[in-house]
Amino acid sequence: MKFSFAAFIILILSVSFSLSAQTDVHRWKPLIVNDSEKMWYDALMLDKMEGDKLDMWVLQMHKPPLKFDGIKGEIYRSKILYAINFKTVRYGIEKVVYYDAANQELYKHDYESASLPENVKYTYPILEDSFMYALVKEVVRIKGVQQK
């Protein structure tokens, strides 16, 4: 019996959701950026949005897997907590977690950016044709519908 790559990804995601259900509660929604990038955002985070700032978990599959010095193994999936400022149209990274092919945590880091000044916390500009631009458009679309 042939086992397709899509079925493998679905299996990995379903296992990861059941394993992480004990610690983190996420409601992953697909984020369509382009045909080659597989990303999801945590829709539960939208309920926590206050004013023009939002913290959002993004889950991304990596094909081919990533390799970084200092991290043993290949990274097939990353979960990153982004801090987004809609007023300045900038974002920063708060936390990152990397996983291997078996969905085992390889590495995690907390940037502890909550206490940083705004100009340091939101370091990166949100550029058109980026995953962050697609995420911001999705948030604006959903929050606009909720406000009507």
CSV table of C-alpha atoms in Angstrom, one decimal:
chain,number,residue,atom,x,y,z
A,1,MET,CA,0.0,0.0,0.0
A,2,LYS,CA,1.4,3.4,-0.9
A,3,PHE,CA,1.4,6.0,1.7
A,4,SER,CA,1.3,9.5,0.3
A,5,PHE,CA,3.2,12.5,1.6
A,6,ALA,CA,-0.1,14.4,2.3
A,7,ALA,CA,-1.4,11.4,4.4
A,8,PHE,CA,1.9,11.5,6.3
A,9,ILE,CA,1.5,15.2,7.0
A,10,ILE,CA,-2.0,14.7,8.2
A,11,LEU,CA,-0.9,11.9,10.4
A,12,ILE,CA,1.9,14.0,11.9
A,13,LEU,CA,-0.5,16.9,12.5
A,14,SER,CA,-3.1,14.7,14.1
A,15,VAL,CA,-0.6,13.1,16.4
A,16,SER,CA,0.9,16.5,17.3
A,17,PHE,CA,-2.5,17.9,18.1
A,18,SER,CA,-3.3,15.0,20.4
A,19,LEU,CA,0.1,15.1,22.1
A,20,SER,CA,0.0,18.9,22.6
A,21,ALA,CA,-3.6,18.9,23.8
A,22,GLN,CA,-2.4,18.3,27.3
A,23,THR,CA,-0.2,21.5,27.4
A,24,ASP,CA,-1.2,23.9,24.7
A,25,VAL,CA,-4.6,24.5,23.2
A,26,HIS,CA,-4.6,25.7,19.7
A,27,ARG,CA,-7.2,25.9,16.9
A,28,TRP,CA,-5.2,25.8,13.8
A,29,LYS,CA,-6.6,27.4,10.6
A,30,PRO,CA,-4.7,27.1,7.3
A,31,LEU,CA,-3.0,30.3,6.1
A,32,ILE,CA,-2.8,30.4,2.3
A,33,VAL,CA,0.3,32.2,1.2
A,34,ASN,CA,1.3,30.3,-1.9
A,35,ASP,CA,1.3,26.7,-3.2
A,36,SER,CA,4.7,25.9,-1.7
A,37,GLU,CA,4.3,27.1,1.9
A,38,LYS,CA,2.3,25.1,4.4
A,39,MET,CA,1.3,27.3,7.3
A,40,TRP,CA,-1.4,27.5,9.9
A,41,TYR,CA,-2.3,30.2,12.5
A,42,ASP,CA,-4.0,29.8,15.9
A,43,ALA,CA,-7.5,31.2,15.5
A,44,LEU,CA,-8.0,31.2,19.3
A,45,MET,CA,-5.4,34.0,19.6
A,46,LEU,CA,-7.9,36.3,17.8
A,47,ASP,CA,-10.1,36.4,20.9
A,48,LYS,CA,-7.1,37.8,22.9
A,49,MET,CA,-6.5,40.7,20.5
A,50,GLU,CA,-6.5,44.1,22.3
A,51,GLY,CA,-6.5,47.3,20.3
A,52,ASP,CA,-3.9,47.3,17.5
A,53,LYS,CA,-1.6,44.6,18.9
A,54,LEU,CA,-1.8,40.8,18.6
A,55,ASP,CA,0.3,37.8,19.6
A,56,MET,CA,-0.2,35.0,17.2
A,57,TRP,CA,1.1,31.4,17.0
A,58,VAL,CA,2.1,30.3,13.5
A,59,LEU,CA,2.8,26.6,12.6
A,60,GLN,CA,4.9,26.0,9.5
A,61,MET,CA,6.0,22.8,7.8
A,62,HIS,CA,9.5,22.8,6.2
A,63,LYS,CA,10.2,20.9,3.0
A,64,PRO,CA,13.1,20.4,2.7
A,65,PRO,CA,13.8,20.4,6.4
A,66,LEU,CA,15.8,23.2,8.0
A,67,LYS,CA,19.2,22.7,9.6
A,68,PHE,CA,20.8,25.1,12.1
A,69,ASP,CA,24.1,25.0,13.8
A,70,GLY,CA,23.7,24.1,17.5
A,71,ILE,CA,20.4,22.2,16.9
A,72,LYS,CA,20.8,18.4,16.5
A,73,GLY,CA,18.6,17.0,13.8
A,74,GLU,CA,16.5,18.3,11.0
A,75,ILE,CA,13.6,20.7,11.6
A,76,TYR,CA,10.5,19.6,9.9
A,77,ARG,CA,8.1,21.9,11.7
A,78,SER,CA,8.3,25.1,13.6
A,79,LYS,CA,5.8,26.9,15.9
A,80,ILE,CA,6.5,30.6,16.3
A,81,LEU,CA,4.8,33.1,18.5
A,82,TYR,CA,4.8,36.5,16.7
A,83,ALA,CA,4.0,39.9,18.2
A,84,ILE,CA,2.2,42.1,15.6
A,85,ASN,CA,1.6,45.8,15.8
A,86,PHE,CA,-1.1,46.9,13.3
A,87,LYS,CA,-0.5,50.6,13.9
A,88,THR,CA,3.2,50.5,13.0
A,89,VAL,CA,2.8,47.6,10.6
A,90,ARG,CA,5.7,45.7,12.1
A,91,TYR,CA,6.2,42.4,14.0
A,92,GLY,CA,8.6,40.6,16.2
A,93,ILE,CA,9.3,37.1,17.4
A,94,GLU,CA,8.5,36.2,21.0
A,95,LYS,CA,8.9,32.4,21.1
A,96,VAL,CA,10.1,29.6,18.8
A,97,VAL,CA,9.7,25.8,19.0
A,98,TYR,CA,11.3,23.4,16.5
A,99,TYR,CA,10.2,19.8,15.9
A,100,ASP,CA,11.7,16.8,14.1
A,101,ALA,CA,10.0,14.4,11.7
A,102,ALA,CA,8.6,12.4,14.7
A,103,ASN,CA,7.1,15.6,16.2
A,104,GLN,CA,9.6,15.6,19.0
A,105,GLU,CA,10.7,18.9,20.3
A,106,LEU,CA,14.3,19.7,19.2
A,107,TYR,CA,14.7,23.2,20.5
A,108,LYS,CA,12.7,26.1,22.0
A,109,HIS,CA,13.6,29.6,22.9
A,110,ASP,CA,11.8,32.5,24.6
A,111,TYR,CA,13.0,35.9,23.5
A,112,GLU,CA,11.4,37.5,26.5
A,113,SER,CA,10.4,40.5,24.4
A,114,ALA,CA,7.4,41.5,26.6
A,115,SER,CA,9.6,44.0,28.6
A,116,LEU,CA,11.4,45.4,25.5
A,117,PRO,CA,10.7,48.9,24.1
A,118,GLU,CA,8.3,49.0,21.2
A,119,ASN,CA,11.0,49.8,18.6
A,120,VAL,CA,12.9,46.7,19.6
A,121,LYS,CA,9.9,44.4,20.2
A,122,TYR,CA,8.4,45.0,16.7
A,123,THR,CA,11.6,44.8,14.7
A,124,TYR,CA,10.5,43.6,11.2
A,125,PRO,CA,8.3,45.4,8.7
A,126,ILE,CA,5.3,43.6,7.3
A,127,LEU,CA,6.0,43.4,3.5
A,128,GLU,CA,3.6,42.6,0.7
A,129,ASP,CA,3.8,39.1,-0.7
A,130,SER,CA,5.0,37.7,2.7
A,131,PHE,CA,3.3,35.2,5.0
A,132,MET,CA,2.9,37.9,7.6
A,133,TYR,CA,1.1,40.1,5.1
A,134,ALA,CA,-1.3,37.2,4.4
A,135,LEU,CA,-1.8,36.7,8.1
A,136,VAL,CA,-2.5,40.4,8.7
A,137,LYS,CA,-5.0,40.4,5.8
A,138,GLU,CA,-6.7,37.3,7.3
A,139,VAL,CA,-6.9,38.9,10.8
A,140,VAL,CA,-8.4,42.1,9.4
A,141,ARG,CA,-10.9,40.1,7.4
A,142,ILE,CA,-12.0,38.1,10.4
A,143,LYS,CA,-12.0,40.9,12.9
A,144,GLY,CA,-13.9,43.1,10.5
A,145,VAL,CA,-16.6,40.5,10.1
A,146,GLN,CA,-16.9,40.1,13.9
A,147,GLN,CA,-17.3,43.8,14.4
A,148,LYS,CA,-20.4,44.1,12.1
